[in-house]
mmCIF file of C-alpha atoms and ligand atoms in Angstrom:
data_model
loop_
_atom_site.group_PDB
_atom_site.id
_atom_site.type_symbol
_atom_site.label_atom_id
_atom_site.label_comp_id
_atom_site.label_asym_id
_atom_site.label_seq_id
_atom_site.Cartn_x
_atom_site.Cartn_y
_atom_site.Cartn_z
ATOM 1 C CA MET Q 1 8.442 -24.462 18.253
ATOM 2 C CA THR Q 2 7.030 -21.301 16.783
ATOM 3 C CA THR Q 3 4.627 -19.029 18.681
ATOM 4 C CA LYS Q 4 1.955 -17.161 16.849
ATOM 5 C CA LEU Q 5 0.279 -13.893 17.860
ATOM 6 C CA GLN Q 6 -2.819 -12.424 16.230
ATOM 7 C CA ILE Q 7 -3.657 -8.745 16.498
ATOM 8 C CA THR Q 8 -5.916 -6.214 14.926
ATOM 9 C CA THR Q 9 -4.401 -5.034 11.773
ATOM 10 C CA PRO Q 10 -2.218 -1.972 12.643
ATOM 11 C CA ASP Q 11 -2.261 1.531 11.124
ATOM 12 C CA ASP Q 12 0.891 4.008 10.712
ATOM 13 C CA TRP Q 13 -0.077 7.414 12.118
ATOM 14 C CA HIS Q 14 3.080 9.079 10.657
ATOM 15 C CA LEU Q 15 4.619 7.999 7.278
ATOM 16 C CA HIS Q 16 6.651 9.439 4.575
ATOM 17 C CA LEU Q 17 5.725 7.650 1.256
ATOM 18 C CA ARG Q 18 7.559 10.201 -1.134
ATOM 19 C CA ASP Q 19 6.355 10.218 -4.576
ATOM 20 C CA GLY Q 20 6.964 8.747 -8.150
ATOM 21 C CA PRO Q 21 9.313 5.785 -8.494
ATOM 22 C CA VAL Q 22 10.393 5.702 -4.770
ATOM 23 C CA MET Q 23 6.792 5.747 -3.660
ATOM 24 C CA GLN Q 24 6.137 2.883 -6.021
ATOM 25 C CA SER Q 25 9.056 0.860 -4.496
ATOM 26 C CA VAL Q 26 8.303 1.463 -0.785
ATOM 27 C CA LEU Q 27 4.626 1.393 -0.611
ATOM 28 C CA SER Q 28 4.084 -2.338 -0.344
ATOM 29 C CA TYR Q 29 6.444 -2.498 2.742
ATOM 30 C CA THR Q 30 3.773 -0.505 4.555
ATOM 31 C CA SER Q 31 0.572 -1.862 2.950
ATOM 32 C CA PHE Q 32 1.510 -5.518 3.682
ATOM 33 C CA TRP Q 33 1.021 -4.802 7.540
ATOM 34 C CA CYS Q 34 -1.015 -1.647 7.677
ATOM 35 C CA LYS Q 35 -4.448 -0.885 6.833
ATOM 36 C CA ARG Q 36 -4.230 3.054 6.981
ATOM 37 C CA ALA Q 37 -1.475 5.440 7.214
ATOM 38 C CA ILE Q 38 -1.124 9.160 7.981
ATOM 39 C CA VAL Q 39 0.746 10.376 4.902
ATOM 40 C CA MET Q 40 3.160 13.250 5.444
ATOM 41 C CA PRO Q 41 2.940 16.231 3.043
ATOM 42 C CA ASN Q 42 6.742 17.205 2.907
ATOM 43 C CA LEU Q 43 7.020 16.498 -0.686
ATOM 44 C CA VAL Q 44 8.885 18.972 -3.128
ATOM 45 C CA PRO Q 45 6.848 21.211 -3.419
ATOM 46 C CA PRO Q 46 4.964 20.541 -0.312
ATOM 47 C CA VAL Q 47 1.182 19.516 -0.265
ATOM 48 C CA VAL Q 48 -0.454 22.736 0.808
ATOM 49 C CA THR Q 49 -3.855 22.675 -1.148
ATOM 50 C CA ALA Q 50 -6.836 20.220 -0.935
ATOM 51 C CA ALA Q 51 -6.380 19.715 -4.671
ATOM 52 C CA ALA Q 52 -2.643 18.586 -4.116
ATOM 53 C CA ALA Q 53 -3.575 16.341 -1.370
ATOM 54 C CA ALA Q 54 -6.375 14.578 -3.431
ATOM 55 C CA ALA Q 55 -4.050 14.180 -6.415
ATOM 56 C CA TYR Q 56 -1.272 12.665 -4.126
ATOM 57 C CA ARG Q 57 -3.824 10.364 -2.597
ATOM 58 C CA ASP Q 58 -4.843 9.138 -6.081
ATOM 59 C CA ARG Q 59 -1.106 8.597 -7.012
ATOM 60 C CA ILE Q 60 -0.824 6.417 -3.964
ATOM 61 C CA THR Q 61 -3.890 4.411 -4.526
ATOM 62 C CA ASP Q 62 -3.088 3.954 -8.296
ATOM 63 C CA ALA Q 63 0.436 2.521 -7.208
ATOM 64 C CA LEU Q 64 -1.174 -0.127 -4.909
ATOM 65 C CA GLU Q 65 -1.201 -3.668 -6.259
ATOM 66 C CA GLU Q 66 -4.514 -5.109 -7.267
ATOM 67 C CA GLY Q 67 -6.630 -6.118 -4.320
ATOM 68 C CA VAL Q 68 -4.548 -4.408 -1.656
ATOM 69 C CA ASP Q 69 -6.699 -2.780 0.931
ATOM 70 C CA PHE Q 70 -4.827 0.297 2.201
ATOM 71 C CA THR Q 71 -6.105 3.727 2.703
ATOM 72 C CA PRO Q 72 -3.828 6.765 2.670
ATOM 73 C CA LEU Q 73 -4.940 9.405 5.044
ATOM 74 C CA MET Q 74 -3.820 12.679 3.737
ATOM 75 C CA THR Q 75 -2.304 15.783 5.481
ATOM 76 C CA LEU Q 76 -1.984 19.272 4.579
ATOM 77 C CA TYR Q 77 1.337 21.167 5.055
ATOM 78 C CA LEU Q 78 0.532 24.390 7.063
ATOM 79 C CA THR Q 79 2.124 27.563 5.935
ATOM 80 C CA GLU Q 80 1.789 31.182 7.024
ATOM 81 C CA GLN Q 81 -0.240 31.581 3.784
ATOM 82 C CA THR Q 82 -2.713 28.802 4.606
ATOM 83 C CA ASN Q 83 -6.357 30.010 4.057
ATOM 84 C CA ALA Q 84 -8.644 28.997 6.947
ATOM 85 C CA ASP Q 85 -11.533 28.420 4.597
ATOM 86 C CA ASP Q 86 -9.679 26.173 2.245
ATOM 87 C CA LEU Q 87 -8.445 24.198 5.088
ATOM 88 C CA ALA Q 88 -11.825 23.790 6.650
ATOM 89 C CA ALA Q 89 -13.145 22.696 3.289
ATOM 90 C CA ALA Q 90 -10.416 20.063 2.896
ATOM 91 C CA VAL Q 91 -10.986 18.606 6.327
ATOM 92 C CA LYS Q 92 -14.910 18.743 6.108
ATOM 93 C CA GLY Q 93 -14.789 17.295 2.610
ATOM 94 C CA GLY Q 94 -12.823 14.312 3.804
ATOM 95 C CA ILE Q 95 -9.650 15.041 1.699
ATOM 96 C CA ALA Q 96 -7.397 15.872 4.641
ATOM 97 C CA THR Q 97 -7.472 13.888 7.946
ATOM 98 C CA ALA Q 98 -5.017 16.187 9.569
ATOM 99 C CA VAL Q 99 -2.741 19.335 9.229
ATOM 100 C CA LYS Q 100 0.940 19.224 9.625
ATOM 101 C CA LEU Q 101 2.836 21.923 11.419
ATOM 102 C CA TYR Q 102 6.569 22.082 10.539
ATOM 103 C CA PRO Q 103 8.525 24.837 12.144
ATOM 104 C CA ALA Q 104 10.367 26.443 9.220
ATOM 105 C CA GLY Q 105 13.835 24.849 8.843
ATOM 106 C CA ALA Q 106 13.309 22.083 11.510
ATOM 107 C CA THR Q 107 13.567 19.070 9.249
ATOM 108 C CA THR Q 108 13.612 17.656 5.655
ATOM 109 C CA ASN Q 109 11.495 19.963 3.281
ATOM 110 C CA SER Q 110 10.397 22.200 6.009
ATOM 111 C CA ALA Q 111 11.475 25.571 4.376
ATOM 112 C CA SER Q 112 7.924 26.553 3.712
ATOM 113 C CA GLY Q 113 6.854 25.726 7.225
ATOM 114 C CA VAL Q 114 5.822 28.146 9.946
ATOM 115 C CA LYS Q 115 8.149 30.798 11.229
ATOM 116 C CA ASP Q 116 5.801 32.460 13.835
ATOM 117 C CA ILE Q 117 2.941 30.458 15.326
ATOM 118 C CA ASN Q 118 1.036 33.634 15.981
ATOM 119 C CA LYS Q 119 0.632 34.062 12.321
ATOM 120 C CA VAL Q 120 -1.177 30.849 12.025
ATOM 121 C CA MET Q 121 -3.430 31.191 15.095
ATOM 122 C CA PRO Q 122 -6.639 32.192 13.139
ATOM 123 C CA VAL Q 123 -6.266 28.970 11.079
ATOM 124 C CA LEU Q 124 -5.672 26.858 14.189
ATOM 125 C CA GLU Q 125 -8.823 28.294 15.633
ATOM 126 C CA VAL Q 126 -10.768 27.157 12.636
ATOM 127 C CA LEU Q 127 -8.929 23.714 12.651
ATOM 128 C CA ALA Q 128 -10.053 23.310 16.258
ATOM 129 C CA GLU Q 129 -13.624 23.808 15.201
ATOM 130 C CA THR Q 130 -13.387 20.968 12.706
ATOM 131 C CA GLY Q 131 -12.061 18.437 15.350
ATOM 132 C CA ALA Q 132 -9.309 17.416 12.893
ATOM 133 C CA PRO Q 133 -5.858 17.208 14.625
ATOM 134 C CA LEU Q 134 -2.820 19.338 14.285
ATOM 135 C CA LEU Q 135 0.257 17.033 13.845
ATOM 136 C CA VAL Q 136 3.266 18.888 15.212
ATOM 137 C CA HIS Q 137 7.009 18.413 14.450
ATOM 138 C CA GLY Q 138 7.971 19.490 17.860
ATOM 139 C CA GLU Q 139 11.358 21.071 17.583
ATOM 140 C CA VAL Q 140 12.446 24.656 17.569
ATOM 141 C CA SER Q 141 14.729 25.464 14.515
ATOM 142 C CA ASP Q 142 16.413 28.283 16.372
ATOM 143 C CA PRO Q 143 20.224 27.687 15.419
ATOM 144 C CA ASN Q 144 21.103 28.961 18.840
ATOM 145 C CA ILE Q 145 19.471 25.997 20.569
ATOM 146 C CA ASP Q 146 21.495 22.847 21.035
ATOM 147 C CA ILE Q 147 20.055 20.138 18.764
ATOM 148 C CA PHE Q 148 19.662 17.798 21.810
ATOM 149 C CA ASP Q 149 17.360 20.366 23.457
ATOM 150 C CA ARG Q 150 15.176 21.418 20.629
ATOM 151 C CA GLU Q 151 12.222 19.355 21.564
ATOM 152 C CA ALA Q 152 12.207 20.255 25.165
ATOM 153 C CA ILE Q 153 12.487 23.946 24.293
ATOM 154 C CA PHE Q 154 9.754 23.586 21.742
ATOM 155 C CA ILE Q 155 7.438 22.384 24.456
ATOM 156 C CA GLU Q 156 8.172 25.460 26.553
ATOM 157 C CA ARG Q 157 8.123 28.128 23.749
ATOM 158 C CA VAL Q 158 5.500 26.759 21.450
ATOM 159 C CA LEU Q 159 3.378 23.764 22.508
ATOM 160 C CA ALA Q 160 2.498 24.488 26.121
ATOM 161 C CA PRO Q 161 1.355 28.141 25.233
ATOM 162 C CA LEU Q 162 -0.565 26.828 22.257
ATOM 163 C CA HIS Q 163 -2.372 24.214 24.332
ATOM 164 C CA GLU Q 164 -3.065 26.961 26.936
ATOM 165 C CA ARG Q 165 -4.516 29.197 24.257
ATOM 166 C CA LEU Q 166 -6.531 26.562 22.447
ATOM 167 C CA PRO Q 167 -7.064 23.627 24.724
ATOM 168 C CA GLN Q 168 -9.756 22.267 22.506
ATOM 169 C CA LEU Q 169 -7.429 21.815 19.602
ATOM 170 C CA LYS Q 170 -6.458 18.212 18.955
ATOM 171 C CA VAL Q 171 -2.712 17.938 18.784
ATOM 172 C CA VAL Q 172 -0.483 14.902 17.948
ATOM 173 C CA PHE Q 173 3.010 15.616 19.134
ATOM 174 C CA GLU Q 174 4.858 13.593 16.472
ATOM 175 C CA HIS Q 175 7.772 11.242 16.888
ATOM 176 C CA ILE Q 176 8.586 12.139 20.513
ATOM 177 C CA THR Q 177 12.139 11.614 21.710
ATOM 178 C CA THR Q 178 12.411 13.013 25.246
ATOM 179 C CA ARG Q 179 11.209 12.441 28.867
ATOM 180 C CA GLN Q 180 9.990 16.036 28.903
ATOM 181 C CA ALA Q 181 7.626 15.158 25.869
ATOM 182 C CA VAL Q 182 6.284 12.066 27.782
ATOM 183 C CA GLU Q 183 5.707 14.308 30.854
ATOM 184 C CA PHE Q 184 3.929 17.013 28.799
ATOM 185 C CA VAL Q 185 1.592 14.555 26.990
ATOM 186 C CA MET Q 186 0.710 12.813 30.308
ATOM 187 C CA ALA Q 187 0.025 16.067 32.001
ATOM 188 C CA ALA Q 188 -2.088 17.636 29.253
ATOM 189 C CA ASN Q 189 -5.770 17.208 28.689
ATOM 190 C CA ASP Q 190 -7.104 14.298 26.355
ATOM 191 C CA GLN Q 191 -6.775 16.558 23.368
ATOM 192 C CA ILE Q 192 -3.069 15.883 23.260
ATOM 193 C CA ALA Q 193 -1.449 12.652 22.240
ATOM 194 C CA ALA Q 194 1.919 11.521 20.739
ATOM 195 C CA THR Q 195 3.194 9.303 18.214
ATOM 196 C CA VAL Q 196 6.230 7.150 18.862
ATOM 197 C CA THR Q 197 8.688 5.586 16.365
ATOM 198 C CA PRO Q 198 10.089 2.055 16.719
ATOM 199 C CA HIS Q 199 13.547 3.419 16.316
ATOM 200 C CA HIS Q 200 13.206 5.918 19.158
ATOM 201 C CA LEU Q 201 12.249 3.005 21.362
ATOM 202 C CA ILE Q 202 15.276 1.064 20.330
ATOM 203 C CA ILE Q 203 18.280 3.288 19.811
ATOM 204 C CA ASN Q 204 19.903 6.082 21.757
ATOM 205 C CA ARG Q 205 22.477 8.778 20.417
ATOM 206 C CA ASN Q 206 25.301 6.158 20.733
ATOM 207 C CA ALA Q 207 23.810 4.457 17.680
ATOM 208 C CA TYR Q 208 24.887 7.080 15.339
ATOM 209 C CA LEU Q 209 27.766 8.698 17.209
ATOM 210 C CA ALA Q 210 29.786 5.890 18.910
ATOM 211 C CA GLY Q 211 32.192 3.787 17.186
ATOM 212 C CA GLY Q 212 32.136 5.919 13.938
ATOM 213 C CA ILE Q 213 29.496 8.181 12.506
ATOM 214 C CA LYS Q 214 26.490 6.048 11.329
ATOM 215 C CA PRO Q 215 24.245 7.988 8.962
ATOM 216 C CA HIS Q 216 21.611 5.342 8.781
ATOM 217 C CA TYR Q 217 20.706 6.154 12.332
ATOM 218 C CA TYR Q 218 20.461 9.806 11.762
ATOM 219 C CA CYS Q 219 16.891 11.145 11.768
ATOM 220 C CA LEU Q 220 15.045 14.010 13.076
ATOM 221 C CA PRO Q 221 14.345 14.600 15.903
ATOM 222 C CA VAL Q 222 17.699 12.917 16.727
ATOM 223 C CA ALA Q 223 17.619 10.160 19.149
ATOM 224 C CA LYS Q 224 18.699 11.346 22.570
ATOM 225 C CA ARG Q 225 20.587 9.802 25.584
ATOM 226 C CA GLU Q 226 19.477 6.479 27.177
ATOM 227 C CA THR Q 227 17.343 7.972 29.991
ATOM 228 C CA HIS Q 228 15.001 9.502 27.313
ATOM 229 C CA ARG Q 229 14.691 6.293 25.404
ATOM 230 C CA LEU Q 230 13.706 4.513 28.620
ATOM 231 C CA ALA Q 231 10.978 7.139 29.306
ATOM 232 C CA LEU Q 232 9.507 6.522 26.016
ATOM 233 C CA LEU Q 233 9.524 2.792 26.420
ATOM 234 C CA ASP Q 234 8.074 3.021 29.871
ATOM 235 C CA ALA Q 235 5.111 5.085 28.505
ATOM 236 C CA VAL Q 236 4.447 2.826 25.568
ATOM 237 C CA LEU Q 237 4.880 -0.478 27.383
ATOM 238 C CA ALA Q 238 2.581 0.628 30.161
ATOM 239 C CA GLY Q 239 -0.265 0.610 27.572
ATOM 240 C CA THR Q 240 -1.015 4.365 27.999
ATOM 241 C CA ASP Q 241 -3.594 5.262 25.339
ATOM 242 C CA LYS Q 242 -1.975 8.748 24.641
ATOM 243 C CA PHE Q 243 0.932 7.096 22.882
ATOM 244 C CA PHE Q 244 0.568 5.260 19.518
ATOM 245 C CA LEU Q 245 2.550 4.121 16.593
ATOM 246 C CA GLY Q 246 3.815 6.592 14.082
ATOM 247 C CA THR Q 247 6.808 4.907 12.283
ATOM 248 C CA ASP Q 248 8.106 8.019 10.597
ATOM 249 C CA SER Q 249 9.441 5.643 8.081
ATOM 250 C CA ALA Q 250 11.511 8.157 6.002
ATOM 251 C CA PRO Q 251 13.207 6.571 2.987
ATOM 252 C CA HIS Q 252 16.270 8.286 1.396
ATOM 253 C CA VAL Q 253 18.448 6.518 -1.024
ATOM 254 C CA ASP Q 254 21.807 5.536 0.444
ATOM 255 C CA MET Q 255 23.489 8.028 -1.814
ATOM 256 C CA ALA Q 256 21.530 10.722 -0.194
ATOM 257 C CA LYS Q 257 22.286 9.618 3.249
ATOM 258 C CA LEU Q 258 25.985 8.625 2.987
ATOM 259 C CA GLN Q 259 27.304 12.106 2.246
ATOM 260 C CA PRO Q 260 29.174 14.863 4.020
ATOM 261 C CA CYS Q 261 25.752 16.426 4.578
ATOM 262 C CA GLY Q 262 23.442 13.462 4.623
ATOM 263 C CA CYS Q 263 19.729 13.373 4.806
ATOM 264 C CA ALA Q 264 17.842 12.808 8.016
ATOM 265 C CA GLY Q 265 15.417 9.753 8.043
ATOM 266 C CA ILE Q 266 15.214 6.145 8.931
ATOM 267 C CA PHE Q 267 13.567 3.593 6.772
ATOM 268 C CA ASN Q 268 11.882 1.261 8.973
ATOM 269 C CA ALA Q 269 8.536 0.109 7.262
ATOM 270 C CA PRO Q 270 9.751 -3.317 6.319
ATOM 271 C CA ASN Q 271 10.439 -4.338 9.943
ATOM 272 C CA THR Q 272 8.582 -2.078 12.353
ATOM 273 C CA LEU Q 273 6.117 -4.527 13.489
ATOM 274 C CA ALA Q 274 8.754 -7.365 14.035
ATOM 275 C CA CYS Q 275 10.931 -4.855 16.070
ATOM 276 C CA LEU Q 276 7.958 -3.797 18.133
ATOM 277 C CA ALA Q 277 6.878 -7.393 18.736
ATOM 278 C CA GLN Q 278 10.333 -8.096 20.134
ATOM 279 C CA LEU Q 279 10.300 -5.096 22.320
ATOM 280 C CA PHE Q 280 6.892 -5.948 23.953
ATOM 281 C CA ASP Q 281 7.882 -9.574 24.049
ATOM 282 C CA ASP Q 282 11.051 -8.768 25.940
ATOM 283 C CA ALA Q 283 9.167 -6.871 28.443
ATOM 284 C CA GLY Q 284 6.719 -9.549 28.958
ATOM 285 C CA CYS Q 285 3.789 -7.584 27.776
ATOM 286 C CA LEU Q 286 3.013 -8.745 24.194
ATOM 287 C CA ASP Q 287 -0.795 -8.288 25.175
ATOM 288 C CA ARG Q 288 -0.194 -4.545 25.052
ATOM 289 C CA LEU Q 289 1.154 -4.485 21.583
ATOM 290 C CA GLU Q 290 -2.130 -4.356 19.836
ATOM 291 C CA GLY Q 291 -3.230 -1.245 21.805
ATOM 292 C CA PHE Q 292 -0.100 0.818 20.656
ATOM 293 C CA THR Q 293 -0.284 -0.394 16.956
ATOM 294 C CA SER Q 294 -3.926 -0.742 16.304
ATOM 295 C CA VAL Q 295 -6.269 0.791 19.027
ATOM 296 C CA TYR Q 296 -5.073 4.092 20.493
ATOM 297 C CA GLY Q 297 -4.454 5.674 17.143
ATOM 298 C CA PRO Q 298 -7.877 5.406 15.575
ATOM 299 C CA GLN Q 299 -9.374 6.053 18.986
ATOM 300 C CA PHE Q 300 -7.602 9.424 19.204
ATOM 301 C CA TYR Q 301 -8.564 10.215 15.616
ATOM 302 C CA GLY Q 302 -12.143 9.270 16.226
ATOM 303 C CA LEU Q 303 -12.035 6.522 13.482
ATOM 304 C CA ASP Q 304 -13.082 2.876 13.829
ATOM 305 C CA VAL Q 305 -10.532 0.314 14.703
ATOM 306 C CA ASN Q 306 -9.779 -2.027 11.901
ATOM 307 C CA THR Q 307 -11.814 -5.242 11.849
ATOM 308 C CA ASP Q 308 -9.428 -7.688 10.234
ATOM 309 C CA LYS Q 309 -6.519 -9.475 11.932
ATOM 310 C CA LEU Q 310 -2.863 -9.958 11.187
ATOM 311 C CA THR Q 311 -0.564 -12.749 12.456
ATOM 312 C CA LEU Q 312 2.953 -12.391 13.764
ATOM 313 C CA VAL Q 313 5.099 -15.439 14.143
ATOM 314 C CA LYS Q 314 8.060 -15.985 16.624
ATOM 315 C CA HIS Q 315 10.791 -18.059 15.086
ATOM 316 C CA GLU Q 316 13.304 -20.142 16.946
ATOM 317 C CA THR Q 317 16.244 -18.134 15.479
ATOM 318 C CA PRO Q 318 16.733 -14.501 15.060
ATOM 319 C CA GLN Q 319 15.582 -13.199 11.683
ATOM 320 C CA PRO Q 320 17.851 -11.117 9.464
ATOM 321 C CA VAL Q 321 17.510 -7.494 8.902
ATOM 322 C CA PRO Q 322 15.527 -6.955 5.677
ATOM 323 C CA GLN Q 323 17.816 -6.483 2.639
ATOM 324 C CA PRO Q 324 17.890 -2.864 1.125
ATOM 325 C CA VAL Q 325 15.056 -2.119 -1.027
ATOM 326 C CA GLN Q 326 16.067 -1.334 -4.644
ATOM 327 C CA THR Q 327 14.571 1.717 -6.320
ATOM 328 C CA THR Q 328 15.246 3.272 -9.693
ATOM 329 C CA GLU Q 329 16.855 5.991 -7.708
ATOM 330 C CA GLY Q 330 19.163 3.774 -5.776
ATOM 331 C CA ALA Q 331 19.012 1.358 -2.803
ATOM 332 C CA ILE Q 332 17.494 2.262 0.429
ATOM 333 C CA THR Q 333 18.828 0.538 3.660
ATOM 334 C CA VAL Q 334 16.453 -0.764 6.123
ATOM 335 C CA PHE Q 335 16.693 0.171 9.873
ATOM 336 C CA ASP Q 336 18.940 -2.311 11.709
ATOM 337 C CA PRO Q 337 17.764 -2.583 15.283
ATOM 338 C CA GLN Q 338 21.037 -4.016 16.422
ATOM 339 C CA MET Q 339 19.124 -6.565 18.623
ATOM 340 C CA ASP Q 340 17.904 -10.049 17.984
ATOM 341 C CA VAL Q 341 14.485 -10.015 16.425
ATOM 342 C CA PHE Q 342 12.697 -13.398 16.497
ATOM 343 C CA TRP Q 343 9.427 -12.098 15.162
ATOM 344 C CA SER Q 344 8.050 -11.714 11.568
ATOM 345 C CA VAL Q 345 4.746 -10.719 10.049
ATOM 346 C CA ARG Q 346 3.144 -13.723 8.498
ATOM 347 C CA PRO Q 347 2.540 -13.071 4.801
ATOM 348 C CA ALA Q 348 -1.153 -12.789 3.973
HETATM 349 C C1 LIG T 1 11.696 13.126 7.710
HETATM 350 C C2 LIG T 1 11.850 13.000 6.225
HETATM 351 O O1 LIG T 1 12.878 12.552 5.672
HETATM 352 O O2 LIG T 1 11.004 13.442 5.465
HETATM 353 N N1 LIG T 1 13.032 12.911 8.301
HETATM 354 C C3 LIG T 1 13.174 12.422 9.485
HETATM 355 O O3 LIG T 1 14.390 12.276 9.869
HETATM 356 N N2 LIG T 1 12.226 12.035 10.331
HETATM 357 C C4 LIG T 1 11.193 14.346 8.214
HETATM 358 C C5 LIG T 1 10.538 14.380 9.577
HETATM 359 O O4 LIG T 1 9.634 13.718 9.870
HETATM 360 O O5 LIG T 1 11.183 15.165 10.237
HETATM 361 ZN ZN1 LIG T 2 8.473 12.376 9.658
#
């Protein structure tokens, strides 16, 4: 007997689509289950101007297959040179939905990011007036700080003081990985929310460190110990509206990951929804899946919830992990959740 579940079509509030042939190859794995996605600006070179964001948006929509209804929501990459007027114009003109803060050196293509938050305070004040959110990669890049502590220290050093100084600034704390992040978001006012990835709800640091080094589970922020995963899972399964889905699907070809110095990023677009349905099902709260995937995100961004529906199907046997996606640059391995997943998205 198969079971079906219908939910409002989801959105992805944190996605790396890349560009060129790789974007062409990965885009449909998101557009087949998502209506909108917040597209990350960490291209090479980064998307720092409204013109670059509009051109990138057009390349994405041009790559969509005929008849596919998918809206890329663009982000601007904040630098210490960002001009407040340009940023306000991009947001008010509807080109940029949000602005992304990368601490310089914290992750893939973040070299042009922000070294000193004080330098961008005037721009953040203008951003606060527009009502558009600041999306934060919440890790310090200080080499003296242990990589497992970088998120917690970022809260102390950067995020909490920023929230105190500009409590009216909307902030999405992206891809949170720690109990401290959950607690910070819960305690903060309603201008603060967080995205959570499927992989950080499923794996802990054993996934990439135990039984051999496993580059396909390496992403930033790195998955932490089990107690942190459980804190994220509790927050999400409780149906708290401050936590919503951002896959952080971050495709890198296998050749770039399986290296002495491999890239950070997990490609999960093909099986995100199946994995999430399984997690909520296992916890006996499938009724809360839709809030996380389809309601709390638009609510926080001040956008309408999608009106169409998507059907998930529960099979009698576990479904295989999707095959690697082939691109002209090489194969991209899909996230293996290392658990039985009986769910799949019913093709439209
Ligand atoms: C992302 C990427 O590859 O662009 N990598 C990752 O591990 N998540 C960058 C990011 O979101 O940190
Ligand atoms: Zn990301």
